[in-house]
Amino acid sequence: MVDSAEVHELVAVLPGAIDDSTADRLVFSVRERGFAWTFMQRDTPKQKRWPNRDVLAVSCPLDHKELLIEAAPHIFFDDTHYRGYPAVLVRLPAISADELANLLAKAHAMQSSKPAKRKRPRQESQ
């Protein structure tokens, strides 16, 4: 079982990782690209989303996501909002710290290997 404090510790050792978490949500990025964040759950269609702090969305290739869900559906899952998106949903109470550390390291590497996002020039209002 992994809690929010332990997630912070696991991310803190990743080079260049930025922690933009708030009291309600975990948010981690590298080179301005998110690699892990709190799952914003929606209980019924068209209703407001709420932060489910027991579930972390973690970037991963789509083929790896499918393998994770198939191998351990009690830990990894998907929902309609994330279908076709390269991130897997992780139940924090069900995953070991070592397994999450490995997944976060891969997500961090995947996002840090991409080119940095270009900053768009600010447009002045007239």
Coordinates of N, CA and C in Angstrom, one line a residue:
M1 N 0.8 -1.2 0.0 CA 0.0 0.0 0.0 C 0.9 1.2 0.0
V2 N 0.5 2.2 -0.8 CA 1.3 3.4 -1.0 C 0.4 4.6 -0.7
D3 N 0.8 5.5 0.1 CA 0.0 6.7 0.4 C 0.7 7.9 -0.3
S4 N 0.0 9.1 -0.2 CA 0.5 10.3 -0.9 C 1.9 10.7 -0.4
A5 N 2.2 10.6 0.8 CA 3.5 11.0 1.3 C 4.6 10.1 0.7
E6 N 4.3 8.8 0.5 CA 5.3 8.0 -0.1 C 5.4 8.3 -1.6
V7 N 4.3 8.6 -2.3 CA 4.4 9.0 -3.7 C 5.4 10.2 -3.8
H8 N 5.2 11.2 -2.9 CA 6.1 12.4 -2.9 C 7.6 11.9 -2.8
E9 N 7.8 11.0 -1.9 CA 9.2 10.5 -1.7 C 9.7 9.8 -2.9
L10 N 8.9 9.0 -3.6 CA 9.3 8.3 -4.8 C 9.7 9.2 -5.9
V11 N 8.9 10.3 -6.0 CA 9.1 11.2 -7.1 C 10.3 12.1 -6.8
A12 N 10.6 12.4 -5.5 CA 11.6 13.3 -5.2 C 13.0 12.9 -5.6
V13 N 13.2 11.6 -5.9 CA 14.5 11.1 -6.3 C 14.7 11.1 -7.8
L14 N 13.7 11.5 -8.5 CA 13.7 11.5 -10.0 C 14.3 12.8 -10.5
P15 N 15.4 12.8 -11.3 CA 16.0 14.1 -11.6 C 15.1 15.0 -12.4
G16 N 15.1 16.3 -12.0 CA 14.3 17.3 -12.7 C 12.8 17.2 -12.5
A17 N 12.4 16.3 -11.6 CA 10.9 16.2 -11.4 C 10.4 17.4 -10.6
I18 N 9.3 17.9 -11.0 CA 8.7 19.0 -10.4 C 7.4 18.6 -9.7
D19 N 7.2 19.0 -8.5 CA 6.1 18.6 -7.7 C 5.2 19.8 -7.6
D20 N 4.1 19.8 -8.3 CA 3.1 20.9 -8.2 C 1.8 20.5 -7.5
S21 N 2.0 19.6 -6.6 CA 0.8 19.1 -5.8 C 0.2 20.2 -5.0
T22 N -1.1 20.0 -4.7 CA -1.8 20.8 -3.8 C -2.4 19.9 -2.6
A23 N -3.1 20.5 -1.8 CA -3.7 19.7 -0.7 C -4.7 18.7 -1.2
D24 N -5.3 19.0 -2.4 CA -6.3 18.1 -2.9 C -5.8 17.1 -4.0
R25 N -4.7 17.5 -4.7 CA -4.2 16.7 -5.8 C -2.7 16.6 -5.9
L26 N -2.3 15.4 -6.3 CA -0.9 15.1 -6.6 C -0.7 15.5 -8.1
V27 N 0.4 16.2 -8.4 CA 0.7 16.6 -9.8 C 2.2 16.6 -9.9
F28 N 2.8 15.8 -10.8 CA 4.2 15.7 -11.0 C 4.5 15.8 -12.5
S29 N 5.6 16.6 -12.8 CA 6.0 16.8 -14.2 C 7.5 16.8 -14.3
V30 N 8.0 16.8 -15.5 CA 9.4 16.9 -15.9 C 9.4 17.6 -17.2
R31 N 10.2 18.7 -17.4 CA 10.3 19.4 -18.6 C 8.9 19.9 -19.1
E32 N 8.1 20.3 -18.1 CA 6.8 20.8 -18.4 C 5.8 19.8 -19.0
R33 N 6.1 18.5 -18.7 CA 5.3 17.4 -19.2 C 4.9 16.6 -18.0
G34 N 3.6 16.5 -17.8 CA 3.1 15.7 -16.7 C 3.4 14.2 -16.8
F35 N 3.8 13.6 -15.7 CA 4.0 12.1 -15.8 C 3.2 11.4 -14.8
A36 N 2.6 12.1 -13.8 CA 1.8 11.4 -12.8 C 0.9 12.5 -12.1
W37 N -0.4 12.1 -11.9 CA -1.3 13.1 -11.3 C -2.5 12.3 -10.7
T38 N -3.2 13.0 -9.8 CA -4.3 12.4 -9.1 C -5.4 12.2 -10.2
F39 N -6.1 11.1 -10.1 CA -7.2 10.8 -11.0 C -8.4 11.7 -10.6
M40 N -9.0 12.4 -11.5 CA -10.2 13.2 -11.3 C -11.4 12.3 -11.7
Q41 N -12.0 11.8 -10.7 CA -13.1 10.8 -11.0 C -14.4 11.5 -11.2
R42 N -15.2 10.8 -12.1 CA -16.6 11.3 -12.3 C -17.5 10.1 -12.1
D43 N -18.4 10.2 -11.1 CA -19.3 9.1 -10.8 C -20.4 8.8 -11.8
T44 N -20.9 9.9 -12.3 CA -21.9 9.8 -13.4 C -21.6 10.7 -14.5
P45 N -22.0 10.4 -15.7 CA -21.7 11.3 -16.9 C -22.2 12.7 -16.6
K46 N -21.4 13.6 -17.1 CA -21.8 15.0 -17.1 C -21.8 15.6 -15.7
Q47 N -21.4 14.9 -14.7 CA -21.3 15.4 -13.3 C -19.9 15.9 -13.1
K48 N -19.7 16.7 -12.1 CA -18.4 17.3 -11.8 C -17.4 16.2 -11.3
R49 N -16.2 16.4 -11.8 CA -15.1 15.5 -11.4 C -14.6 15.8 -10.0
W50 N -14.1 14.8 -9.3 CA -13.5 15.1 -7.9 C -12.2 14.3 -7.8
P51 N -11.3 14.8 -7.0 CA -10.0 14.2 -6.9 C -10.0 12.9 -6.1
N52 N -9.8 11.8 -6.7 CA -9.7 10.5 -6.0 C -8.2 10.3 -5.6
R53 N -7.8 10.6 -4.4 CA -6.4 10.5 -4.0 C -5.9 9.1 -3.8
D54 N -6.8 8.1 -3.9 CA -6.4 6.7 -3.9 C -6.0 6.2 -5.2
V55 N -6.2 7.0 -6.3 CA -5.8 6.6 -7.6 C -4.9 7.6 -8.3
L56 N -3.8 7.1 -8.8 CA -2.8 8.0 -9.5 C -2.8 7.6 -11.0
A57 N -2.9 8.6 -11.9 CA -2.8 8.4 -13.3 C -1.3 8.5 -13.6
V58 N -0.7 7.6 -14.3 CA 0.7 7.5 -14.6 C 0.9 7.3 -16.1
S59 N 1.7 8.2 -16.7 CA 2.0 8.1 -18.1 C 2.7 6.8 -18.5
C60 N 2.2 6.2 -19.6 CA 2.9 5.0 -20.1 C 2.4 4.7 -21.5
P61 N 3.2 4.0 -22.3 CA 2.8 3.7 -23.7 C 1.5 2.9 -23.6
L62 N 0.7 3.1 -24.7 CA -0.6 2.4 -24.7 C -0.5 0.8 -24.7
D63 N 0.5 0.3 -25.4 CA 0.7 -1.2 -25.3 C 1.1 -1.7 -24.0
H64 N 1.9 -0.9 -23.2 CA 2.3 -1.3 -21.9 C 1.0 -1.2 -20.9
K65 N 0.3 -0.1 -21.1 CA -1.0 0.1 -20.3 C -1.9 -1.1 -20.4
E66 N -2.1 -1.6 -21.6 CA -3.0 -2.8 -21.8 C -2.4 -4.0 -21.1
L67 N -1.1 -4.2 -21.2 CA -0.5 -5.3 -20.5 C -0.6 -5.2 -19.0
L68 N -0.4 -4.0 -18.5 CA -0.6 -3.9 -17.0 C -2.0 -4.2 -16.6
I69 N -3.0 -3.7 -17.3 CA -4.4 -3.9 -16.9 C -4.7 -5.4 -17.0
E70 N -4.3 -6.0 -18.0 CA -4.5 -7.4 -18.2 C -3.9 -8.3 -17.1
A71 N -2.6 -7.9 -16.8 CA -1.9 -8.7 -15.8 C -2.3 -8.5 -14.4
A72 N -2.8 -7.3 -14.0 CA -3.1 -7.0 -12.6 C -4.3 -6.0 -12.6
P73 N -5.5 -6.5 -12.9 CA -6.6 -5.6 -12.9 C -7.0 -5.1 -11.5
H74 N -6.5 -5.7 -10.5 CA -6.8 -5.3 -9.1 C -5.9 -4.0 -8.8
I75 N -4.9 -3.8 -9.6 CA -4.0 -2.6 -9.3 C -4.2 -1.6 -10.4
F76 N -4.3 -2.0 -11.7 CA -4.3 -1.1 -12.8 C -5.7 -1.1 -13.5
F77 N -6.1 0.0 -14.0 CA -7.4 0.1 -14.7 C -7.5 1.3 -15.6
D78 N -8.6 1.4 -16.3 CA -8.8 2.4 -17.3 C -10.2 2.9 -17.0
D79 N -10.6 4.1 -17.6 CA -12.0 4.5 -17.6 C -12.2 5.2 -18.9
T80 N -13.4 5.6 -19.2 CA -13.8 6.1 -20.5 C -12.9 7.3 -20.9
H81 N -12.7 8.2 -19.9 CA -11.9 9.4 -20.2 C -10.5 9.1 -20.6
Y82 N -9.9 8.0 -20.1 CA -8.5 7.6 -20.4 C -8.3 6.6 -21.5
R83 N -9.4 6.1 -22.0 CA -9.3 5.1 -23.1 C -8.6 5.8 -24.3
G84 N -7.6 5.1 -24.8 CA -6.8 5.7 -25.9 C -5.8 6.7 -25.5
Y85 N -5.7 7.0 -24.3 CA -4.7 8.0 -23.8 C -3.5 7.3 -23.1
P86 N -2.3 7.7 -23.3 CA -1.1 7.0 -22.8 C -0.9 7.2 -21.3
A87 N -1.8 6.8 -20.5 CA -1.7 6.8 -19.0 C -2.5 5.7 -18.4
V88 N -2.0 5.1 -17.4 CA -2.8 4.0 -16.7 C -3.2 4.5 -15.4
L89 N -4.3 4.1 -14.9 CA -4.8 4.4 -13.6 C -4.4 3.4 -12.6
V90 N -3.8 3.8 -11.4 CA -3.2 2.9 -10.5 C -3.9 3.1 -9.1
R91 N -4.3 2.0 -8.6 CA -4.9 2.0 -7.2 C -3.8 2.0 -6.2
L92 N -3.6 3.1 -5.5 CA -2.5 3.2 -4.6 C -2.5 2.2 -3.4
P93 N -3.7 1.9 -2.9 CA -3.8 0.9 -1.8 C -3.4 -0.5 -2.2
A94 N -3.4 -0.7 -3.5 CA -3.1 -2.1 -4.0 C -1.7 -2.3 -4.6
I95 N -0.9 -1.3 -4.7 CA 0.4 -1.4 -5.4 C 1.5 -1.3 -4.3
S96 N 2.6 -2.0 -4.6 CA 3.8 -1.9 -3.7 C 4.6 -0.7 -4.0
A97 N 5.3 -0.2 -3.1 CA 6.2 1.0 -3.3 C 7.2 0.7 -4.4
D98 N 7.8 -0.5 -4.4 CA 8.8 -0.8 -5.4 C 8.2 -0.8 -6.8
E99 N 7.0 -1.4 -6.9 CA 6.3 -1.5 -8.3 C 6.0 0.0 -8.7
L100 N 5.5 0.8 -7.8 CA 5.1 2.2 -8.2 C 6.4 3.0 -8.5
A101 N 7.5 2.8 -7.8 CA 8.7 3.5 -8.1 C 9.2 3.2 -9.5
N102 N 9.1 1.9 -9.9 CA 9.5 1.5 -11.2 C 8.6 2.1 -12.3
L103 N 7.3 2.1 -12.0 CA 6.4 2.7 -13.0 C 6.6 4.2 -13.1
L104 N 6.8 4.9 -12.0 CA 7.1 6.3 -12.0 C 8.4 6.7 -12.7
A105 N 9.4 5.9 -12.5 CA 10.7 6.1 -13.2 C 10.5 5.9 -14.7
K106 N 9.8 5.0 -15.1 CA 9.5 4.8 -16.6 C 8.7 6.0 -17.1
A107 N 7.7 6.4 -16.4 CA 6.9 7.5 -16.8 C 7.7 8.8 -16.9
H108 N 8.6 9.0 -15.9 CA 9.5 10.2 -15.9 C 10.4 10.1 -17.1
A109 N 11.0 9.0 -17.4 CA 11.9 8.8 -18.5 C 11.2 9.0 -19.8
M110 N 10.0 8.5 -19.9 CA 9.2 8.7 -21.2 C 9.0 10.2 -21.5
Q111 N 8.6 10.9 -20.4 CA 8.2 12.3 -20.6 C 9.5 13.2 -20.7
S112 N 10.6 12.8 -20.0 CA 11.8 13.7 -20.1 C 12.5 13.5 -21.4
S113 N 12.3 12.4 -22.1 CA 12.9 12.1 -23.4 C 12.3 12.9 -24.5
K114 N 11.1 13.4 -24.3 CA 10.4 14.2 -25.3 C 11.0 15.6 -25.4
P115 N 11.0 16.3 -26.5 CA 11.4 17.7 -26.6 C 10.7 18.6 -25.6
A116 N 11.3 19.5 -25.0 CA 10.7 20.5 -24.1 C 9.6 21.2 -24.9
K117 N 8.5 21.5 -24.2 CA 7.4 22.2 -24.8 C 7.9 23.6 -25.1
R118 N 7.5 24.1 -26.3 CA 7.8 25.5 -26.6 C 6.8 26.4 -25.9
K119 N 7.4 27.4 -25.4 CA 6.6 28.4 -24.7 C 6.0 29.3 -25.8
R120 N 4.7 29.5 -25.7 CA 4.0 30.4 -26.7 C 4.1 31.8 -26.2
P121 N 4.4 32.8 -27.1 CA 4.5 34.2 -26.6 C 3.1 34.6 -26.1
R122 N 3.2 35.4 -25.1 CA 2.0 36.0 -24.5 C 1.4 37.1 -25.5
Q123 N 0.1 37.0 -25.7 CA -0.5 38.0 -26.5 C -1.0 39.1 -25.6
E124 N -0.7 40.3 -25.9 CA -1.1 41.4 -25.1 C -2.6 41.7 -25.5
S125 N -3.4 42.0 -24.5 CA -4.8 42.4 -24.7 C -4.8 43.8 -25.2
Q126 N -5.7 44.0 -26.1 CA -5.8 45.4 -26.7 C -7.0 46.1 -26.2

